[in-house]
Tab-separated table of C-alpha atoms in Angstrom:
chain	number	residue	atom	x	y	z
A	285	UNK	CA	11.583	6.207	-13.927
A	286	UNK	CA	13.230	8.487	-12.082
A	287	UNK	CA	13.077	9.290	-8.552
A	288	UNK	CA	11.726	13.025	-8.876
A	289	UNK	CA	9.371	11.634	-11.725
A	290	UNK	CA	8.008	9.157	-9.684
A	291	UNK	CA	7.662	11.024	-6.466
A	292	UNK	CA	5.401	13.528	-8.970
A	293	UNK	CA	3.289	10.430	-9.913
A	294	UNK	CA	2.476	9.251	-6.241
A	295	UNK	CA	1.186	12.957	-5.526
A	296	UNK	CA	-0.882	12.649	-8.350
A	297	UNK	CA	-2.139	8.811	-7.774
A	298	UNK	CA	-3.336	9.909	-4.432
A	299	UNK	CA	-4.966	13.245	-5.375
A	300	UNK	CA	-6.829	10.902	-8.023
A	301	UNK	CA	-7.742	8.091	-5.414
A	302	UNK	CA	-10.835	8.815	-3.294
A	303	UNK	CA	-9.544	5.963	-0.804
A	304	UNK	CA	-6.392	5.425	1.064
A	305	UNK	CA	-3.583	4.026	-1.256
A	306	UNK	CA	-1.141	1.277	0.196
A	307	UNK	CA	2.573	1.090	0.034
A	308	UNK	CA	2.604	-2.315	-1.587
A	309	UNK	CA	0.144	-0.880	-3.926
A	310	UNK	CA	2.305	1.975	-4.966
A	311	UNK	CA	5.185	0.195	-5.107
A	312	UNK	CA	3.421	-2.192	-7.171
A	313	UNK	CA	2.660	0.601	-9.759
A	314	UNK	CA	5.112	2.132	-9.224
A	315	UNK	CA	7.643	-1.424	-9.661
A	316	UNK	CA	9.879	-0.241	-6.576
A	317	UNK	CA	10.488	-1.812	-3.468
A	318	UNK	CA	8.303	-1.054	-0.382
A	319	UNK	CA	10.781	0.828	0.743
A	320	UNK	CA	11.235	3.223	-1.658
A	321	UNK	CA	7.951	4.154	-1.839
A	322	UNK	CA	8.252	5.210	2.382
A	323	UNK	CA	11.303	7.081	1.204
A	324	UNK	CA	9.630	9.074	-1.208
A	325	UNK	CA	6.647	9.810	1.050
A	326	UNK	CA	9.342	11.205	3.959
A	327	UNK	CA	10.432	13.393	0.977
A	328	UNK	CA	7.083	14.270	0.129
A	329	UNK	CA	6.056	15.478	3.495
A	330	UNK	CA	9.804	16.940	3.783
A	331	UNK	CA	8.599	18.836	0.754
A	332	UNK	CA	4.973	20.047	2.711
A	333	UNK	CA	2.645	17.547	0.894
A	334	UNK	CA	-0.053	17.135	3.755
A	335	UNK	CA	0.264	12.896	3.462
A	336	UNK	CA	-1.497	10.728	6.094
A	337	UNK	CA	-0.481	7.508	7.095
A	338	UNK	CA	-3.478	5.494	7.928
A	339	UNK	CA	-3.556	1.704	8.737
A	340	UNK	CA	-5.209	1.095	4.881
A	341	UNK	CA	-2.681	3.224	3.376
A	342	UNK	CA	-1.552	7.075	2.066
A	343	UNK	CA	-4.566	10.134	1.640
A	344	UNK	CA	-3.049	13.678	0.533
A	345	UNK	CA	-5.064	16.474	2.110
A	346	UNK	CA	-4.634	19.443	-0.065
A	347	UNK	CA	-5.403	22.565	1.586
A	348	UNK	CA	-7.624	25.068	-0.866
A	349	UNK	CA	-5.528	25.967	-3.491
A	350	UNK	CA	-3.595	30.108	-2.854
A	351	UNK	CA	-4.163	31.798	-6.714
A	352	UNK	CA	-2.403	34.769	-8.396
A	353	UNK	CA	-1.929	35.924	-11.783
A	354	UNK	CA	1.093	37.272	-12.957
A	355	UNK	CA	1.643	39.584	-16.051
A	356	UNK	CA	4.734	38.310	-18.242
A	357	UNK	CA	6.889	38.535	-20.887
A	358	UNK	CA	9.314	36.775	-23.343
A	359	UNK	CA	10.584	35.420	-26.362
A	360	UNK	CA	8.835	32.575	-27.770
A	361	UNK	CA	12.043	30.335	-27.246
A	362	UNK	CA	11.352	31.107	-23.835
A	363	UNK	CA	7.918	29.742	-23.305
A	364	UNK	CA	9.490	25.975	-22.221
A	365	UNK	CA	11.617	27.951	-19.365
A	366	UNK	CA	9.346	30.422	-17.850
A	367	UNK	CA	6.709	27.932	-17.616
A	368	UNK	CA	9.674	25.603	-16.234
A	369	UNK	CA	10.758	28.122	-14.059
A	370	UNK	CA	6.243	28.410	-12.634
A	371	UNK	CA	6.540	24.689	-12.097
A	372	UNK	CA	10.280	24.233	-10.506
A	373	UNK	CA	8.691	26.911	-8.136
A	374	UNK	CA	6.181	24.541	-6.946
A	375	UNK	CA	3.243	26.489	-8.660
A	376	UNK	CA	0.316	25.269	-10.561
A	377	UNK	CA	-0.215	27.072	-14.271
A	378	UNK	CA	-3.687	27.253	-14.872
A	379	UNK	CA	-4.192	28.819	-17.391
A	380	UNK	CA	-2.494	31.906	-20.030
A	381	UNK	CA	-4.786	34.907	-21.404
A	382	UNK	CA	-4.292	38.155	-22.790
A	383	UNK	CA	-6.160	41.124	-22.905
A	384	UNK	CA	-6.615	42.391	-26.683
A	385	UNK	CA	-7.534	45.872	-27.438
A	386	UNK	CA	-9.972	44.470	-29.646
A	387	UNK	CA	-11.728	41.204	-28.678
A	388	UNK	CA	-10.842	41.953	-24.518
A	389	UNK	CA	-9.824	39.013	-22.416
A	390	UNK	CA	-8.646	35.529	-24.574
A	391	UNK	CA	-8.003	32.642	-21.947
A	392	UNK	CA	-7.356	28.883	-22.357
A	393	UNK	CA	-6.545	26.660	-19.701
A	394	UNK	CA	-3.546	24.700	-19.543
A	395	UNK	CA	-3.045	22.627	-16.118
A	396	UNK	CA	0.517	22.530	-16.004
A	397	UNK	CA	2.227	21.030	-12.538
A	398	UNK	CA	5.381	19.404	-13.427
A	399	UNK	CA	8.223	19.735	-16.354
A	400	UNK	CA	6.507	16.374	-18.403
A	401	UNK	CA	3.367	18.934	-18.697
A	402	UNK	CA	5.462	21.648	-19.563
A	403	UNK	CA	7.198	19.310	-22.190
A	404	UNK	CA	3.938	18.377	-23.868
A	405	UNK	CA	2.677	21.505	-24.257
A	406	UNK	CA	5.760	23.048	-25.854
A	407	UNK	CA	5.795	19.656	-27.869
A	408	UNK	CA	2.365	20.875	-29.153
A	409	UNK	CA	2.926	23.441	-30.097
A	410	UNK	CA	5.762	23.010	-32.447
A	411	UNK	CA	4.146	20.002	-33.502
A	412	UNK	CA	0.831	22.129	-34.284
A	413	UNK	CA	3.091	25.031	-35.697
A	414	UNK	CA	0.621	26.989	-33.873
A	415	UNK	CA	1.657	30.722	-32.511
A	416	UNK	CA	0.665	31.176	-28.655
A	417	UNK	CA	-1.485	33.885	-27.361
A	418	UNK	CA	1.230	36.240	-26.747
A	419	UNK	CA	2.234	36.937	-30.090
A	420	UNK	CA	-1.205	39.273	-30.332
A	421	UNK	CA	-0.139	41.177	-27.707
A	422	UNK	CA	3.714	41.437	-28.355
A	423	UNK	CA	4.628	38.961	-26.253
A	424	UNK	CA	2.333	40.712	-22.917
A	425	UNK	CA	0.387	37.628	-21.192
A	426	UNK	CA	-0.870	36.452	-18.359
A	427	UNK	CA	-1.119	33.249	-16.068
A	428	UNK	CA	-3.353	32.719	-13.127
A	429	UNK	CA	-0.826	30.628	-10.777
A	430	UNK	CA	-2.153	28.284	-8.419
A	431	UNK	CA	0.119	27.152	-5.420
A	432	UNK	CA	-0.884	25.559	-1.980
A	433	UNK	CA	0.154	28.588	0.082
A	434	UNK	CA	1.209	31.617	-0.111
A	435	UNK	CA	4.970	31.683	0.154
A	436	UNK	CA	5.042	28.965	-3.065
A	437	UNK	CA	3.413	32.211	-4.751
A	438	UNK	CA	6.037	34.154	-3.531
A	439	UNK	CA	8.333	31.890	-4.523
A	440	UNK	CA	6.889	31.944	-7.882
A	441	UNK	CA	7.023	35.739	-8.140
A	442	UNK	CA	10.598	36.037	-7.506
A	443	UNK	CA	11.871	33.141	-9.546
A	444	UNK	CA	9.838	34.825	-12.481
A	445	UNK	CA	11.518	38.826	-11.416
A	446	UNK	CA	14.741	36.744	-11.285
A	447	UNK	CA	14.928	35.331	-14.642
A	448	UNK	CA	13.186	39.261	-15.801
A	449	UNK	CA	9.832	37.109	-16.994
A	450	UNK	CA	7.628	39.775	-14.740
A	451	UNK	CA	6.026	42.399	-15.039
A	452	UNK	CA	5.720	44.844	-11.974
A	453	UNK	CA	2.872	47.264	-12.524
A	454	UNK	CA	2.229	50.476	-9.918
């Protein structure tokens, strides 16, 4: 596993844990060395992930969750990197909907925080053959963006205007 990979998976075992998680436990699951499991928690907090110590092991306090949505556009081919590019970003892809002229607002959640989510998702749908929302609206969409704070948003934004994914209105 990589380093990156795992460092993903430790955020997300102790979001899911409703107790402290130890070191040797982690690096148990984990099948590092104590040590590397400290190393990736100095990252972690390098990184802003609010991790406590405590003397039975790590807690993550997430602050309340910062939430925009940003209209977009692209090629199908591009669905893998702009949702890449959400994620890289630090953000949080909740969900994608489009507004049809017809049946108004279509939404389906998709919970996408890291590049194995995005993977699966595109995986699907190739596997599924199925076409994604945006091809009723010619290729117009939406995707509420959750981050914790705001300049991960920002971040977000301007990654997305970078790669010409957004769309400014006003």
């Amino acid at each position: 596993m990589k380093k990156q990979q795992r460092q993903e998976d430790i955020v997300k075992t102790l979001r899911a844990s409703r107790e402290p998680v130890s070191g040797t436990a982690l690096s148990e699951i984990f099948e590092v060395s104590r040590q590397s499991i400290v190393q990736d928690i100095a990252l972690l907090k390098a990184a802003h992930y609010n991790i406590i110590s405590t003397n039975k092991g790590y807690i993550i306090v997430d602050p309340p969750p910062r939430e925009k949505i940003f209209k977009v556009y692209h090629s199908h081919e591009e669905i893998g990197d702009e949702l890449y590019t959400i994620v890289d970003a630090g953000g949080f892809v909740k969900d994608v909907f489009i507004i049809h002229e017809i049946y108004g607002k279509i939404q389906v959640n998709l919970f996408l925080a890291t590049r194995a989510d995005v993977d699966a998702f595109v995986a699907g749908l190739e596997e599924k053959k199925t076409s994604p929302l945006m091809k009723l609206t010619d290729k117009f969409h939406y995707h509420t963006v959750e981050a914790v704070s705001d300049s991960i948003l920002r971040g977000v934004e301007k990654s997305l205007q970078e790669k010409g994914y957004l769309i400014t209105t006003g």
